[in-house]
Amino acid sequence: MTSASVEIRPSNRPKNVLQKVSIPWIVVFTHMFVILLLPLAALLLRAIVLNPAQFWALATTPIALSTYNITFGTAIVAAIVNMLMGTLTAWVLVRYEFPGKRFLDGIVDLPFALPTAVAGVTLATVYNQSGWLGQFFAPFGIQIAFSRVGVAIAMVFVSLPFVVRTVQPVLQEIEPTIEEAAWSLGASRFATFWKVILPPIIPAILTGTAQAFARAVGEFGSVVLVAANIPFQDLIAPVLVFQRLEGADIPGATVIGLVLLLISLILLLIINLLQAWGRRYDA
Amino acid sequence: MTLNLETHAPIGEREIHPQDSREWAKIGLILLVFAFFTVILIVPVIYVFVGAFSNGLPGFLGTLSSRPFLNALRLTLMAVAVAVPLNVIFGLCAALVIARKSFRGRTFLLSVIDLPFSISPVVAGLMLVSLYGRQGLLNPVLQAIDLRIIFSFPGIALATILGGMPFVAREVIPVLEEIGDEEEEAAKTLGASGWQTFWRVTLPSIRWALVYGIILTTARAMGEFGSIAIVSSNLIGRTQTLTLFVDSSYRNYDSQGAFATAVVLAGLAALTLVIKQVLEHLYAQRHRVK
């Protein structure tokens, strides 16, 4: 008995150790280290060199504060638009049959596949004062391209698929019979929606909205082209980082970049928590 | 009898009337969604094609055969050729590790892999400059071995790899988790080596997700812009990728050239979507057969 267990143990142990430092592990850590963690550490180290007072001063210059304000204000608007229209789109795609449904379902992902620079050039042309869509707003004195409205539209564009694609599968799983049951028991349509359909899809809606918001806050390519990039008007934080780097103001760029990084880390944490919440709802 | 009539009438009304208003609500909602997509997505995408042909077919072909365009295309393809294989290998390994091994910090590792999704491309570029730039941490080393990364191809390649890092892992992990490891364990007990198990058992069952992940990684690599704008010196014909070419053509009032290049990129984007739809269709069919 004892000899048998002794025989098994040695052959098992080295194998376990080997499995833990197997080729996949080595690849994962090397790649992550070289591509992501080392550059990330470099950015953090360069910010640490600055003393806190310097850091604070650079992070809160009037221009920087106005870019946070514009970035967040516009990203919130874009996220809300995506939350409402994304949920509605998912609903329409799951519940209704209509001509062009497959086409609509197919183009939802287009903003992810289309390069942001292409989106920016296109939106700037279509929404300028004489553009295909901009011309309808110009007579009312509404300027879309090269203003905050244009920034918001670019943000809506690039984060369009998130809410649709998170809500769609959850909505698909809800049996229409539950809804019909509520209906036949005398619930009004509003009550049915509010009490039967909405609760299970809320985690998905919030996850998608948070993802859309995170994407909108960090968006650069489409916004830099659709905005006039004038401080206090429509200059967003990522573009400010870019401008500071171009002007060789490296500490200035580093500080704003780090602020953006911290914000995206917080948003990532929120998204992960929301997803965990969604899974709990599942079970 | 009167009581009967009273209870009947409301039910009848309830069944017919809401059905009718439901139909109208349905049409209204569909129209609203189409209006939204038209304004935000469809009209702009149609404009890409109109803009590309504003000087007719010769103008379009002229752009596509110009030296700067061809150089940008070559540079983009080179970046894709470096970034995609590396990210595919990484993504596969990460998926195997995360889906098949239980260890502390699994969720943390998954979050780290997701980081490039949530980091602004500008911040990604800034990170690379902090490490490899003229005032970067590794600059003394790079100067000693006379290696230039920022403002040249290695920087562009690194930015492209960074942007596309999570896609393969993100696609493959859920599939690996869903199929479970019973077949793999069975193969191992029957004496298959790790490699054999991977090639004969694991890979066939994840191939659709893998192909999908590769497509997404490739699409992202071709569209990468913000981080490359920072790490590239943006010299026409030398360190300009296709997206930088779109940007600089547009800024130099060559909007026809910008849109012609945009058509190429949009065409590739549309192609990825078509392949994706076909794959999803095939995948759904396969599942139904099972």
XYZ file of C-alpha atoms in Angstrom:
573
model
C 0.000 0.000 0.000
C 2.589 2.510 1.102
C 4.949 1.565 -1.678
C 2.203 2.027 -4.237
C 1.347 5.520 -3.040
C 5.017 6.429 -2.989
C 5.266 5.290 -6.587
C 2.344 7.417 -7.698
C 3.350 10.615 -5.956
C 6.725 11.240 -7.562
C 5.343 10.683 -11.043
C 2.447 13.015 -10.339
C 4.309 15.863 -8.744
C 6.802 16.858 -11.425
C 4.031 16.638 -14.004
C 1.944 19.145 -12.054
C 4.835 21.547 -11.739
C 5.578 21.172 -15.441
C 1.952 21.790 -16.297
C 1.966 25.006 -14.333
C 4.912 26.426 -16.259
C 3.850 24.891 -19.556
C 4.309 26.552 -22.942
C 0.952 28.400 -22.836
C 1.912 30.063 -19.562
C 5.268 31.168 -20.916
C 3.670 32.584 -24.069
C 0.928 34.382 -22.121
C 3.298 36.031 -19.688
C 5.975 36.958 -22.217
C 3.457 38.509 -24.585
C 1.570 40.323 -21.833
C 4.789 41.547 -20.250
C 6.424 42.885 -23.409
C 3.356 44.286 -25.130
C 1.243 45.568 -22.260
C 2.788 45.543 -18.798
C 6.223 46.964 -19.584
C 4.853 49.999 -21.485
C 2.206 50.450 -18.765
C 4.891 50.390 -16.069
C 6.937 52.915 -18.052
C 3.992 55.324 -18.126
C 3.379 54.902 -14.389
C 7.086 55.371 -13.579
C 7.262 58.560 -15.580
C 4.309 59.948 -13.660
C 5.795 58.964 -10.304
C 8.903 61.036 -11.047
C 6.732 64.137 -10.803
C 5.950 65.218 -7.246
C 2.285 65.183 -6.246
C 1.956 68.967 -6.290
C 3.364 69.148 -9.820
C 1.140 66.279 -10.871
C -1.949 67.958 -9.452
C -1.068 71.267 -11.077
C -0.638 69.649 -14.490
C -3.777 67.521 -14.122
C -5.972 70.476 -13.196
C -4.944 73.254 -15.571
C -8.009 75.114 -16.883
C -7.596 73.503 -20.305
C -7.314 70.038 -18.790
C -10.399 70.584 -16.613
C -12.415 71.768 -19.594
C -11.370 68.695 -21.610
C -12.543 66.354 -18.819
C -15.784 68.258 -18.691
C -16.323 68.031 -22.451
C -15.151 64.406 -22.696
C -17.439 63.181 -19.906
C -20.421 65.364 -20.710
C -20.411 64.268 -24.330
C -19.626 60.624 -23.543
C -22.543 60.484 -21.081
C -24.910 61.869 -23.714
C -23.573 59.363 -26.271
C -23.892 56.471 -23.799
C -27.505 57.412 -22.993
C -28.399 57.646 -26.680
C -26.822 54.216 -27.192
C -28.587 52.818 -24.148
C -32.018 53.843 -25.434
C -31.523 53.201 -29.136
C -29.409 50.084 -28.554
C -32.051 48.484 -26.334
C -34.746 49.439 -28.823
C -32.711 47.999 -31.715
C -32.154 44.735 -29.829
C -35.888 44.584 -29.070
C -36.870 45.177 -32.676
C -34.356 42.586 -33.931
C -35.469 39.909 -31.459
C -39.230 40.392 -31.427
C -40.283 41.590 -34.845
C -40.187 40.283 -38.385
C -39.806 42.954 -41.050
C -38.125 43.458 -44.418
C -34.478 44.460 -44.032
C -34.088 42.736 -40.686
C -31.067 40.693 -41.737
C -29.507 43.803 -43.257
C -29.994 45.723 -40.009
C -28.595 42.861 -37.960
C -25.605 42.702 -40.291
C -24.672 46.382 -40.212
C -24.900 46.764 -36.424
C -21.265 45.603 -36.149
C -20.017 47.905 -38.903
C -18.725 50.611 -36.510
C -16.410 48.029 -34.919
C -15.051 46.864 -38.246
C -14.727 50.326 -39.810
C -11.493 52.151 -38.920
C -12.130 55.165 -36.689
C -10.209 57.466 -39.036
C -12.645 56.534 -41.811
C -15.586 57.210 -39.496
C -14.143 60.604 -38.579
C -13.499 61.725 -42.154
C -16.969 60.577 -43.213
C -18.898 62.130 -40.338
C -17.002 65.415 -40.762
C -17.995 65.533 -44.434
C -21.598 64.412 -44.036
C -22.329 66.674 -41.071
C -20.551 69.880 -42.094
C -22.588 72.979 -42.979
C -22.978 71.951 -46.623
C -22.835 68.179 -46.117
C -25.645 65.734 -46.928
C -27.054 65.820 -43.400
C -25.482 69.003 -42.017
C -27.282 71.198 -44.537
C -30.636 70.417 -42.909
C -29.441 71.783 -39.579
C -27.456 74.782 -40.845
C -30.537 76.980 -41.536
C -31.476 76.666 -37.851
C -28.007 77.769 -36.807
C -27.103 74.289 -35.615
C -23.536 73.388 -36.370
C -22.862 69.667 -36.031
C -19.398 68.916 -37.401
C -16.624 70.886 -35.673
C -18.699 71.277 -32.503
C -19.621 69.236 -29.439
C -22.657 67.831 -31.239
C -20.330 66.319 -33.836
C -18.156 64.873 -31.071
C -21.254 63.258 -29.545
C -22.303 61.798 -32.901
C -18.823 60.336 -33.441
C -18.978 58.798 -29.960
C -22.435 57.336 -30.635
C -21.152 55.929 -33.932
C -18.086 54.142 -32.565
C -19.887 52.615 -29.571
C -23.122 51.730 -31.370
C -22.796 47.896 -31.268
C -22.150 47.473 -27.519
C -25.676 47.760 -26.086
C -27.323 45.965 -29.022
C -24.966 43.001 -28.795
C -25.159 42.608 -25.014
C -28.960 42.952 -24.769
C -29.867 40.875 -27.862
C -28.875 37.404 -26.522
C -30.504 38.012 -23.121
C -33.715 39.179 -24.729
C -33.673 36.126 -26.990
C -33.699 33.847 -23.968
C -36.785 35.386 -22.384
C -39.763 33.276 -23.366
C -42.556 35.284 -24.949
C -44.942 33.022 -22.999
C -43.971 34.717 -19.718
C -44.942 38.021 -21.183
C -48.197 36.570 -22.534
C -48.935 35.115 -19.110
C -48.534 38.544 -17.502
C -50.687 39.999 -20.234
C -53.470 37.446 -19.796
C -53.437 37.989 -16.030
C -54.487 41.535 -16.780
C -51.194 43.445 -16.550
C -51.055 46.508 -18.735
C -48.481 46.630 -21.487
C -46.436 49.149 -19.528
C -46.570 47.019 -16.376
C -45.596 43.928 -18.370
C -42.570 45.682 -19.796
C -41.585 47.264 -16.485
C -42.027 44.206 -14.262
C -41.449 41.221 -16.546
C -39.141 42.143 -19.399
C -36.961 44.896 -18.001
C -35.537 43.293 -14.807
C -33.694 40.404 -16.501
C -32.223 42.634 -19.222
C -31.124 45.481 -16.929
C -27.661 43.993 -16.180
C -27.049 43.557 -19.921
C -28.242 47.106 -20.671
C -25.970 48.550 -17.980
C -22.981 46.447 -19.063
C -23.383 47.534 -22.679
C -23.879 51.162 -21.658
C -20.760 51.115 -19.470
C -18.760 49.590 -22.332
C -20.114 52.222 -24.715
C -19.233 54.952 -22.220
C -15.680 53.614 -21.761
C -15.191 53.481 -25.508
C -16.594 57.006 -25.929
C -14.307 58.447 -23.238
C -11.203 56.975 -24.871
C -12.190 57.571 -28.489
C -9.646 59.480 -30.510
C -9.606 58.745 -34.249
C -13.131 59.746 -35.210
C -13.370 62.665 -32.777
C -10.069 64.302 -33.730
C -11.340 64.532 -37.314
C -14.936 65.576 -36.638
C -14.094 68.205 -34.010
C -12.448 71.581 -34.446
C -10.263 70.653 -31.435
C -10.471 74.148 -29.957
C -9.791 74.348 -26.189
C -12.898 75.092 -24.062
C -15.120 74.372 -27.071
C -14.792 70.828 -28.307
C -11.322 69.661 -27.291
C -11.505 66.248 -25.592
C -8.924 64.760 -23.217
C -7.441 62.138 -25.598
C -6.873 64.817 -28.249
C -5.227 67.026 -25.611
C -2.796 64.178 -24.840
C -2.011 63.948 -28.538
C -1.508 67.711 -28.897
C 0.786 67.831 -25.853
C 2.904 64.998 -27.261
C 3.137 66.747 -30.611
C 4.249 69.891 -28.784
C 6.892 67.782 -26.969
C 5.236 68.570 -23.616
C 5.858 65.102 -22.281
C 5.023 65.670 -18.577
C 1.761 67.355 -19.605
C 0.848 64.461 -21.887
C 1.821 61.875 -19.271
C -0.341 63.393 -16.552
C -3.494 63.685 -18.677
C -2.803 60.233 -20.115
C -2.566 58.801 -16.620
C -5.851 60.445 -15.605
C -7.484 58.807 -18.645
C -5.863 55.484 -17.772
C -7.187 55.589 -14.194
C -10.659 56.378 -15.473
C -10.592 53.458 -17.901
C -9.403 51.138 -15.114
C -12.307 52.222 -12.913
C -14.726 51.716 -15.811
C -13.256 48.256 -16.478
C -13.837 47.354 -12.834
C -17.447 48.573 -13.034
C -18.017 46.580 -16.244
C -16.619 43.407 -14.654
C -18.860 43.855 -11.616
C -21.893 44.429 -13.841
C -21.100 41.291 -15.834
C -20.764 39.264 -12.630
C -24.131 40.650 -11.546
C -25.645 39.608 -14.878
C -24.356 36.049 -14.462
C -25.796 35.851 -10.951
C -29.143 36.858 -12.391
C -28.760 33.998 -14.843
C -28.434 31.372 -12.139
C -77.427 37.346 -19.268
C -76.633 41.027 -18.809
C -73.807 40.039 -16.502
C -72.469 37.754 -19.181
C -72.514 40.473 -21.805
C -70.748 42.862 -19.500
C -67.860 40.479 -18.906
C -67.645 39.542 -22.533
C -67.416 42.977 -24.021
C -64.243 44.137 -22.260
C -62.453 40.876 -23.030
C -63.334 41.163 -26.684
C -62.126 44.738 -26.677
C -58.971 43.776 -24.892
C -58.126 41.186 -27.469
C -58.732 43.214 -30.575
C -57.863 46.733 -29.591
C -54.386 46.153 -28.130
C -53.481 43.919 -31.049
C -54.213 46.798 -33.375
C -52.281 49.400 -31.400
C -49.480 46.877 -30.958
C -49.159 46.653 -34.714
C -48.788 50.424 -34.921
C -46.289 50.487 -32.072
C -44.285 47.813 -33.852
C -44.169 49.769 -37.107
C -43.297 52.956 -35.232
C -40.419 51.315 -33.349
C -39.009 49.717 -36.494
C -39.145 53.053 -38.324
C -37.477 54.801 -35.393
C -34.615 52.291 -35.399
C -34.186 52.617 -39.160
C -34.209 56.433 -38.901
C -31.496 56.275 -36.242
C -29.339 53.905 -38.284
C -29.857 55.964 -41.431
C -28.650 59.164 -39.818
C -25.786 57.701 -37.794
C -24.564 54.851 -39.960
C -26.108 54.266 -43.383
C -25.845 57.757 -44.897
C -22.227 58.254 -43.741
C -21.197 54.855 -45.116
C -22.897 55.553 -48.455
C -21.038 58.854 -48.535
C -17.688 57.060 -48.288
C -18.393 55.515 -51.693
C -19.760 58.696 -53.269
C -16.722 60.646 -52.053
C -14.347 58.041 -53.433
C -15.782 58.413 -56.912
C -16.176 62.213 -56.893
C -13.513 62.355 -59.610
C -14.940 59.348 -61.374
C -13.332 55.967 -61.746
C -9.992 57.405 -62.981
C -9.663 59.465 -59.799
C -10.396 56.414 -57.679
C -7.929 54.225 -59.562
C -5.410 57.074 -59.570
C -5.361 57.080 -55.788
C -5.108 53.320 -55.590
C -2.101 53.256 -57.908
C -0.264 56.213 -56.358
C 3.048 55.563 -54.624
C 2.010 56.906 -51.189
C -1.076 54.708 -51.197
C 0.844 51.589 -52.216
C 3.486 52.246 -49.574
C 0.791 52.751 -46.931
C -0.877 49.512 -48.037
C 2.429 47.659 -47.824
C 3.156 49.030 -44.349
C -0.345 48.138 -43.121
C -0.033 44.600 -44.469
C 3.391 44.247 -42.825
C 1.952 45.365 -39.477
C -0.936 42.913 -39.897
C 1.495 40.114 -40.797
C 3.441 40.692 -37.591
C 0.568 41.476 -35.216
C -2.038 38.874 -36.154
C 0.031 35.652 -35.772
C 1.503 36.830 -32.469
C -1.905 37.774 -31.101
C -3.443 34.508 -32.290
C -0.796 32.432 -30.515
C -1.141 34.583 -27.404
C -4.933 34.443 -27.506
C -4.979 30.650 -27.859
C -2.545 30.173 -24.985
C -4.416 32.653 -22.800
C -7.714 30.888 -23.560
C -6.272 27.466 -22.725
C -4.821 28.763 -19.479
C -7.936 30.633 -18.391
C -10.564 28.111 -19.437
C -8.721 24.930 -18.454
C -6.764 25.760 -15.332
C -8.185 26.967 -12.079
C -5.830 29.221 -10.193
C -5.884 32.299 -8.041
C -6.133 35.534 -9.918
C -7.909 34.007 -12.896
C -10.407 36.879 -13.056
C -7.555 39.324 -12.596
C -5.659 37.821 -15.542
C -8.794 38.043 -17.651
C -9.165 41.729 -16.736
C -5.528 42.414 -17.666
C -6.064 40.753 -21.050
C -9.128 42.977 -21.518
C -7.186 46.140 -20.710
C -6.398 47.110 -24.326
C -10.178 47.256 -24.947
C -10.718 49.936 -22.371
C -7.486 51.913 -22.726
C -7.746 54.870 -25.079
C -5.579 54.310 -28.173
C -3.861 57.585 -27.360
C -2.880 56.266 -23.936
C -1.633 53.042 -25.565
C 0.608 55.125 -27.833
C 1.741 57.193 -24.861
C 2.691 54.011 -22.991
C 4.913 52.909 -25.878
C 6.515 56.369 -26.089
C 7.171 56.288 -22.321
C 9.125 53.079 -22.791
C 10.836 53.402 -26.154
C 10.713 57.145 -26.940
C 13.605 59.598 -26.951
C 13.030 60.324 -23.266
C 11.751 56.838 -22.587
C 12.967 54.378 -19.999
C 14.672 52.038 -22.455
C 16.204 54.794 -24.558
C 19.793 54.306 -23.289
C 19.625 50.607 -24.149
C 18.073 51.271 -27.564
C 20.735 53.870 -28.392
C 23.507 51.490 -27.356
C 22.299 48.807 -29.754
C 21.245 51.425 -32.335
C 17.643 50.270 -32.515
C 14.877 52.671 -33.364
C 11.356 51.759 -32.303
C 9.345 54.960 -32.043
C 8.887 56.755 -35.377
C 9.647 53.570 -37.283
C 8.126 50.180 -38.116
C 8.731 48.347 -34.805
C 6.703 51.011 -32.993
C 3.852 50.676 -35.496
C 3.942 46.898 -35.101
C 3.913 47.121 -31.298
C 0.952 49.533 -31.347
C -0.914 47.186 -33.703
C -0.244 44.163 -31.486
C -1.347 46.060 -28.376
C -4.646 47.149 -29.930
C -5.635 43.665 -31.086
C -4.456 41.685 -28.077
C -7.761 40.543 -26.480
C -9.846 39.451 -29.493
C -8.850 35.786 -29.939
C -8.874 35.019 -26.206
C -12.266 36.737 -25.866
C -13.793 34.597 -28.634
C -12.231 31.263 -27.694
C -12.674 31.291 -23.884
C -16.496 30.986 -23.846
C -16.411 28.123 -26.382
C -13.750 26.236 -24.420
C -15.778 26.691 -21.253
C -18.956 25.521 -22.938
C -17.542 22.323 -24.447
C -15.880 21.335 -21.173
C -12.733 19.220 -20.883
C -14.211 15.707 -20.852
C -13.066 14.815 -24.356
C -9.604 16.208 -23.680
C -9.355 14.193 -20.481
C -10.524 11.092 -22.339
C -7.852 11.605 -24.994
C -5.218 12.027 -22.302
C -6.223 8.841 -20.484
C -6.020 7.007 -23.794
C -2.397 8.085 -23.982
C -2.459 11.160 -26.224
C 0.242 13.735 -25.584
C -0.560 17.370 -24.841
C 0.096 18.384 -28.437
C -1.948 15.522 -29.873
C -4.848 16.382 -27.609
C -4.664 20.012 -28.691
C -4.470 19.300 -32.444
C -6.966 16.445 -32.616
C -9.482 17.285 -29.893
C -9.330 20.905 -28.759
C -8.569 22.722 -32.007
C -11.367 21.172 -34.118
C -13.985 22.118 -31.538
C -12.893 25.746 -31.256
C -12.084 26.388 -34.903
C -15.068 28.651 -35.660
C -14.431 30.824 -32.644
C -10.748 30.904 -33.533
C -11.399 31.967 -37.130
C -13.827 34.608 -35.895
C -11.207 35.891 -33.450
C -8.590 36.006 -36.213
C -10.946 38.025 -38.422
C -11.623 40.528 -35.646
C -7.903 40.821 -34.841
C -7.109 41.428 -38.504
C -9.867 44.020 -38.868
C -8.630 45.837 -35.793
C -5.012 45.671 -36.965
C -5.894 47.266 -40.300
C -7.972 49.969 -38.642
C -5.566 50.841 -35.846
C -5.109 54.601 -35.831
C -4.766 56.585 -32.591
C -1.810 54.720 -31.131
C -0.037 54.564 -34.504
C -0.586 58.303 -34.989
C 1.519 58.772 -31.852
C 4.313 56.263 -32.453
C 4.719 56.950 -36.169
C 6.522 59.953 -37.619
C 3.793 59.953 -40.285
C 6.154 60.464 -43.225
C 4.319 60.121 -46.526
C 5.361 56.951 -48.280
C 7.535 55.793 -45.382
C 5.837 55.510 -42.000
C 2.239 56.000 -43.047
C -0.274 53.189 -42.660
C -3.605 53.257 -44.519
C -5.465 54.957 -41.668
C -2.753 57.626 -41.348
C -2.961 58.064 -45.111
C -6.731 58.680 -44.863
C -6.099 61.257 -42.146
C -3.322 63.134 -43.933
C -5.060 63.097 -47.332
C -8.168 64.581 -45.728
C -6.174 67.272 -43.936
C -4.376 68.147 -47.173
C -7.761 68.715 -48.868
C -7.389 65.587 -50.996
C -10.776 64.315 -49.869
C -11.168 62.133 -52.956
C -7.921 60.335 -52.059
C -9.016 60.040 -48.439
C -12.353 58.520 -49.446
C -10.810 56.184 -52.021
C -8.576 54.777 -49.292
C -11.563 54.739 -46.946
C -13.437 52.627 -49.526
C -10.637 50.072 -49.466
C -10.755 49.959 -45.661
C -14.562 49.963 -45.564
C -14.601 47.196 -48.185
C -12.323 45.094 -46.017
C -14.551 45.882 -43.020
C -17.647 44.795 -44.957
C -15.838 41.636 -46.027
C -15.073 40.742 -42.393
C -18.761 41.214 -41.578
C -19.842 38.965 -44.428
C -17.377 36.245 -43.392
C -18.600 36.637 -39.813
C -22.250 36.189 -40.840
C -21.374 33.128 -42.938
C -19.442 31.614 -40.027
C -22.296 32.267 -37.613
C -24.693 30.659 -40.056
C -22.456 27.593 -40.414
C -22.018 27.408 -36.662
C -25.770 27.587 -36.047
C -26.389 24.838 -38.627
C -23.784 22.608 -37.030
C -25.373 23.056 -33.635
C -28.807 22.272 -34.949
C -27.566 19.013 -36.481
C -26.128 18.039 -33.106
